[in-house]
Amino acid sequence: MIQAILVFNNHGKPRLVRFYQRFPEEIQQQIVRETFHLVLKRDDNICNFLEGGSLIGGSDYKLIYRHYATLYFVFCVDSSESELGILDLIQVFVETLDKCFENVCELDLIFHMDKVHYILQEVVMGGMVLETNMNEIVAQIEAQNRLEKSEVNRVLLCRPG
Amino acid sequence: MRSCVLSVFLFHRGEGFSGLFLLAVASVTLNYVKEAEIKRINKELANIRSKFKGDKALDGYSKKKYVCKLLFIFLLGHDIDFGHMEAVNLLSSNRYTEKQIGYLFISVLVNSNSELIRLINNAIKNDLASRNPTFMGLALHCIASVGSREMAEAFAGEIPKVLVAGDTMDSVKQSAALCLLRLYRTSPDLVPMGDWTSRVVHLLNDQHLGVVTAATSLITTLAQKNPEEFKTSVSLAVSRLSRIVTSASTDLQDYTYYFVPAPWLSVKLLRLLQCYPPPEDPAVRGRLTECLETILNKAQEPPKSKKVQHSNAKNAVLFEAISLIIHHDSEPNLLVRACNQLGQFLQHRETNLRYLALESMCTLASSEFSHEAVKTHIETVINALKTERDVSVRQRAVDLLYAMCDRSNAPQIVAEMLSYLETADYSIREEIVLKVAILAEKYAVDYTWYVDTILNLIRIAGDYVSEEVWYRVIQIVINRDDVQGYAAKTVFEALQAPACHENLVKVGGYILGEFGNLIAGDPRSSPLIQFNLLHSKFHLCSVPTRALLLSTYIKFVNLFPEVKPTIQDVLRSDSQLRNADVELQQRAVEYLRLSTVASTDILATVLEEMPPFPERESSILAKLKKKKGPSTVTDLEDTKRERSVDVNGGPEPAPASTSAMSTPSPSADLLGLGAAPPAPAGPPPSSGGGGLLVDVFSDSASVVAPLAPGSEDNFARFVCKNNGGGLLFFNREMMCVKKWFLFLLGRMFIFYGNKTSTQFLNFTPTLICSDELQPNILGFITKPVDPTVEGGAQVQQVVNIECVSDFTEAPVLNIQFRYGGTFQNVSVQLPITLNKFFQPTEMASQDFFQRWKQLSNPQQEVQNIFKAKHPMDTEVTKAKIIGFGSALLEEVDPNPANFVGAGIIHTKTTQIGCLLRLEPNLQAQMYRLTLRTSKEAVSQRLCELLSAQF
């Protein structure tokens, strides 16, 4: 099971935080900070797995991460997940973001925080992999966009003047 | 220059939700200004709050906007304590986008406000019933995110129906499966098994691979708890896997990821199969073996793409297949192939693969079939330890070395680990120290090697050597007389180093105190030289070490009468006798006194060599388990147990250990290390030395328990400790009890310590014996204490107790004092129980049964059958019976598993003979305890007391 999905930038500013196991809010913040410090001190091009920090449960959990330009994508998982599988899942998530935002960058995550969450929800649900087929994920997101557009149009039409 | 994005929402552009906020992005290229952010955010929060509270009703659109802002502020790490209600309102909107953001807010930020949960549940219920797949999806997502018990109560019955209904859309099925999984995780009792389970299993045949993936996750979790119910999933999973593995990569188009067909589903299916043993049906089994072989074969094929994603996906499946092969542990052919494959990965250029290969090999090392094959990679693993750049990988290498270690390669592995330790990362040093200590002990053929290894360990990583490690080396040296001389010589040499670690001083002090005589013949290590060497370290050490050294000195007085005057001079010096530390001062005073008053015989008895320690699980192993989580270590140990012969030289005779019952926590006190010494063989000196003896013998730190006054639990801990001591803690006050029982007379030393910095006034302890107890026990306080106890001070009081007749209740010590103007009143039950007045009686089998028959009157026998509260360990049980006060009679009971004891309770009026028999039943985890004494009340009371101990 995936315990948490954390995305933060090179300075440790959280950009997407999703916990699938309940932690009190201040602990959530501490976990983000702890994880950032664990990941930050690692060179690029070394292994993508490391043991979880003490707050998230220590060596029973693994942090699986990828570093893209200014952002770290970290999945914290228990022993029931395949490390390489999760690594690929991060890739799928990022590629999907890239398709939806066209050359995704850190600012997209800030401006469209809600949308990023919706995309994530198509990939992971309640800590389990929901869908891995990128075409299917993108199709779902496009359907959402269409729904949204139709609603906006309706609102505009109803507005006086 | 650091550049940060200070992001706060300012403007509102009006059209289109994606452009809802034009965030004011101030790229602050100066140092990041945290306060500015906080200020800005507080302003924004105030604004949103006023909008929510304002008179003007907000339209859905504004609510959506503000709720989304709150989410962003939460992401930045600020507490959000409002907005929940507005989010709940959005749930019931019929606009998709409003509903969506409402659910998102609830999923991320829900608190356990029961009032809200009810409203949320209501909205979810409506959406689930809406038959609109999009709304259903949102609702299921929310349940899966929150997963609270209230939600499980409301929906655990409903979701299985959605999952297996024929007309449910695929996307909803996927969500429903994972939603159910989440609810099962949080509240398994609320998810009823039923007809739906068999239909869920058939989802493995579903057309839609997304549905199959979700269903496999669900079935895997359910099957772990209910293997029988989901047994049919095995053959379905095998055939599904077989279809994926053998398909051409063009078949499963959408689910082919970089030329690998459905890697996630394959991984999940292989995980599901790991819940079960190898399939019994030969056809299914053959098909599975074929799949696994195909996967292994594919690993050898040239890659279809240079992309890392291709190799990742392919290897994810491969590693999972290897896990399944290891789990089945039944096909030697596959196991060896798996091992060879992992061996290739050990030298792969991808760090991730090296990491995973090391990790998988750890489990492979514990299989009988492949242990030897794993061992052939030892050089590669050692090399990894030396050359890997990544600490994660090095740590896995250490784990694997630990797992592959056996008697044949232990010296090499231990040596490599020791040399790695010199440069190891600080974060993993302690773990390596523990591992080295365990391996050195477990595979020691030659105990001189063991002693050298541990001393090296202390030299290289002294700071990381925990107490358990040095306790253990002392226990082993004491238990093995073939190594004692060598140990003494080696520590003596090690102590010559100008700067040695304090842990070395502790080990050295202890060992020389016990076995210094073995090397005293050599003029280079004469008694005086030994003493001077130790004493040269004394002033550099912390208080506990100094206390230990003082005990070494008094042991020297016994071992080497010629250095007695020198040691007495040291003890007499002001820096000892008037030391500011109470413990050191007390030791100096008592040891000096002991060395002056006691005759050589008494000294020899009191300071006799430590008896062997009872064998029990290594405390180091316990510590490693605690550190690493029980699963990893235990498995390894269990599987390895068969291979490793008991290296501790078979069971040692268990001495009359008083603290064996309190799990391994040897106190730092020299004389009470681990096991308190046995009750002196001969009758203890009748006068004078008695009081002093108590202090020397009692292990004053073995029981430290926070105590609610009179707590029964704590009380019970003292029952099987005949001459032990302990500390009872109150909030402000510490009480330390040391006691000594001899026939019908008992003496108890009570130390009151004021742990605050404020005076206690009118400090009056009183001993209260209830009316019932009054005629049976005589207790009196010898001397009143000073009514004022200064902050931090300790006072001592002696209570004498005489047993007149048998009794059940315990006397109560009532302490009254004034603390900071308030009157305090504390009562403690003193741990004085009837069995304290036991005198053990040895007798032969024939005598025992003769007396047993004599006491056959029904009133004389009391029997109790009860469930074991502690692990049923023979040695611990023996120690407890001895600690209880009776003699433990070996070879009396025809059934060797039973325990038989005998003793006499001495009271002023009579002497009561007691026989006891304890019959453990390991299967049922039960005991039957029978007591026969000449007096019914005594049988009753002793049975109660002893039953509570197991």
XYZ file of C-alpha atoms in Angstrom, chain B residues 714-945:
232
model
C 4.305 -3.817 40.781
C 3.790 -5.615 43.990
C 3.787 -8.925 42.159
C 7.198 -8.247 40.732
C 8.759 -8.562 44.110
C 7.229 -11.903 44.966
C 9.901 -13.995 43.321
C 12.870 -11.900 44.286
C 14.193 -13.098 47.536
C 16.798 -10.558 48.355
C 16.462 -8.076 45.599
C 15.795 -4.467 45.723
C 13.932 -2.042 43.649
C 12.921 1.453 43.103
C 9.429 2.667 43.380
C 8.806 5.987 41.772
C 6.251 8.547 42.601
C 5.863 11.839 40.909
C 8.009 13.688 43.287
C 9.417 11.075 45.436
C 11.524 8.100 44.808
C 11.539 5.202 47.130
C 14.063 2.488 46.958
C 13.565 -0.737 48.769
C 16.229 -3.215 49.622
C 15.312 -6.119 51.732
C 16.706 -9.168 53.267
C 14.885 -12.098 54.703
C 16.244 -14.772 56.899
C 13.974 -17.379 58.405
C 11.275 -15.569 60.298
C 13.073 -12.275 60.446
C 13.117 -9.771 57.690
C 14.812 -6.495 57.372
C 13.979 -3.935 54.825
C 16.001 -0.900 53.896
C 13.934 1.871 52.523
C 15.483 4.837 50.830
C 13.424 7.928 50.297
C 14.731 10.298 47.720
C 13.406 13.745 47.141
C 13.606 14.230 43.412
C 12.391 17.786 43.470
C 14.408 20.805 44.389
C 11.999 21.778 47.146
C 12.150 20.644 50.753
C 9.771 18.062 52.108
C 8.609 19.111 55.559
C 7.106 17.042 58.356
C 8.202 13.937 56.563
C 6.733 11.040 58.503
C 6.626 7.483 57.286
C 4.482 5.123 59.339
C 4.153 1.420 59.048
C 0.565 0.311 59.169
C -0.433 -3.247 59.790
C -4.159 -3.721 59.455
C -6.092 -5.302 62.304
C -6.192 -8.544 60.440
C -2.495 -8.491 59.894
C -1.631 -7.233 63.351
C -1.397 -10.493 65.242
C 0.459 -12.252 62.469
C 3.231 -9.932 61.687
C 5.373 -7.669 63.765
C 6.868 -4.767 61.998
C 8.548 -1.763 63.370
C 10.573 1.106 62.129
C 13.869 1.152 63.913
C 14.514 4.836 63.932
C 12.425 7.811 62.850
C 13.833 9.841 59.997
C 14.585 13.521 60.068
C 11.290 15.322 59.347
C 12.931 17.603 56.790
C 14.170 16.142 53.529
C 16.141 18.584 51.442
C 15.638 18.780 47.685
C 17.607 16.053 45.950
C 18.511 14.384 49.221
C 18.049 10.754 50.118
C 17.274 9.316 53.538
C 17.350 5.773 54.662
C 15.163 3.896 57.054
C 15.227 0.361 58.331
C 12.109 -1.678 58.920
C 12.331 -4.904 60.855
C 9.720 -7.526 60.277
C 9.009 -10.651 62.184
C 6.638 -13.285 60.957
C 4.547 -14.524 63.856
C 2.138 -16.609 61.899
C 1.027 -16.927 58.311
C -0.563 -13.858 56.781
C -2.106 -12.746 53.507
C -2.229 -8.991 53.452
C 0.869 -6.916 53.123
C 1.828 -4.153 55.516
C 1.368 -0.655 54.208
C 3.842 2.136 54.461
C 2.177 5.464 54.762
C 4.206 8.564 54.068
C 3.038 12.030 54.920
C 4.851 15.206 54.167
C 4.363 18.797 53.187
C 5.540 19.797 49.785
C 5.418 23.389 48.665
C 2.660 24.221 51.113
C 0.426 21.268 50.297
C -0.001 18.236 52.395
C 0.896 14.991 50.662
C -0.158 11.537 51.684
C 1.169 8.456 49.941
C 0.556 4.830 50.789
C 2.495 1.910 49.450
C 2.015 -1.737 50.013
C 5.369 -3.060 51.054
C 6.391 -6.091 49.063
C 6.347 -8.380 52.039
C 4.666 -11.646 51.226
C 4.411 -14.939 52.997
C 6.851 -16.701 50.699
C 9.612 -14.372 51.850
C 9.873 -16.528 54.934
C 10.515 -19.655 52.933
C 13.487 -21.834 53.665
C 14.267 -24.217 50.781
C 14.403 -27.933 51.571
C 16.173 -30.415 49.368
C 14.782 -33.945 49.357
C 14.908 -37.079 47.271
C 12.113 -38.320 45.098
C 11.027 -40.982 47.558
C 10.792 -38.560 50.484
C 8.919 -36.081 48.405
C 6.180 -38.465 47.409
C 5.945 -39.845 50.905
C 5.271 -36.370 52.257
C 3.047 -35.552 49.333
C 0.854 -38.506 50.326
C 0.873 -37.459 53.957
C -0.644 -34.154 52.979
C -3.502 -35.707 51.107
C -6.245 -34.189 53.219
C -8.473 -32.159 50.857
C -8.110 -28.999 52.941
C -4.375 -29.171 52.628
C -4.340 -29.132 48.872
C -5.057 -26.126 46.707
C -4.955 -26.361 42.988
C -5.133 -23.699 40.338
C -5.301 -24.118 36.578
C -4.533 -20.975 34.674
C -3.401 -19.566 31.376
C 0.229 -18.586 30.943
C 0.697 -14.845 30.954
C 4.356 -14.995 30.011
C 6.247 -17.145 27.505
C 6.612 -20.655 28.900
C 10.353 -20.887 29.250
C 11.742 -23.676 31.390
C 14.750 -21.787 32.675
C 12.716 -18.746 33.594
C 10.194 -20.914 35.368
C 12.917 -22.628 37.356
C 14.373 -19.300 38.319
C 10.958 -18.102 39.411
C 10.367 -21.117 41.619
C 13.735 -20.698 43.240
C 13.154 -16.989 43.539
C 9.867 -17.782 45.208
C 11.894 -19.301 48.002
C 11.354 -23.007 47.731
C 13.942 -25.507 46.641
C 13.620 -26.762 43.078
C 13.766 -30.528 43.124
C 15.229 -32.018 39.989
C 14.495 -35.578 38.885
C 11.657 -36.000 41.299
C 8.648 -35.838 39.077
C 8.445 -38.764 36.631
C 7.515 -36.264 33.934
C 10.619 -34.119 33.353
C 8.515 -31.241 32.055
C 6.979 -30.714 35.472
C 8.485 -28.653 38.243
C 8.507 -29.715 41.847
C 9.499 -27.647 44.833
C 9.712 -27.967 48.579
C 10.351 -25.661 51.474
C 9.462 -24.659 54.991
C 7.797 -21.432 55.978
C 9.252 -20.204 59.230
C 7.004 -18.300 61.546
C 7.401 -17.559 65.200
C 4.620 -19.927 66.201
C 5.114 -22.826 63.834
C 6.959 -24.123 60.872
C 4.868 -25.082 57.879
C 6.116 -27.601 55.370
C 5.142 -26.799 51.798
C 5.266 -28.918 48.672
C 4.462 -27.615 45.261
C 4.096 -29.004 41.812
C 3.742 -27.056 38.585
C 2.636 -28.826 35.429
C 2.935 -26.803 32.250
C 0.909 -27.653 29.178
C 2.667 -26.079 26.228
C -0.050 -26.797 23.685
C -2.753 -25.146 25.680
C -0.419 -22.525 27.144
C -1.765 -23.423 30.548
C -0.336 -24.356 33.888
C -1.654 -26.476 36.683
C -0.251 -25.531 40.034
C -0.791 -27.722 43.076
C 0.223 -26.762 46.569
C 0.100 -28.998 49.596
C 0.954 -27.630 52.996
C -0.015 -28.497 56.490
C -2.208 -25.435 56.710
C -5.055 -24.583 54.384
C -4.628 -20.825 54.489
C -0.976 -21.169 53.628
C -1.676 -23.402 50.654
C -4.251 -20.895 49.514
C -2.029 -17.858 49.818
C 1.061 -19.419 48.296
C -0.979 -20.705 45.385
C -2.346 -17.218 44.755
C 1.056 -15.632 44.935
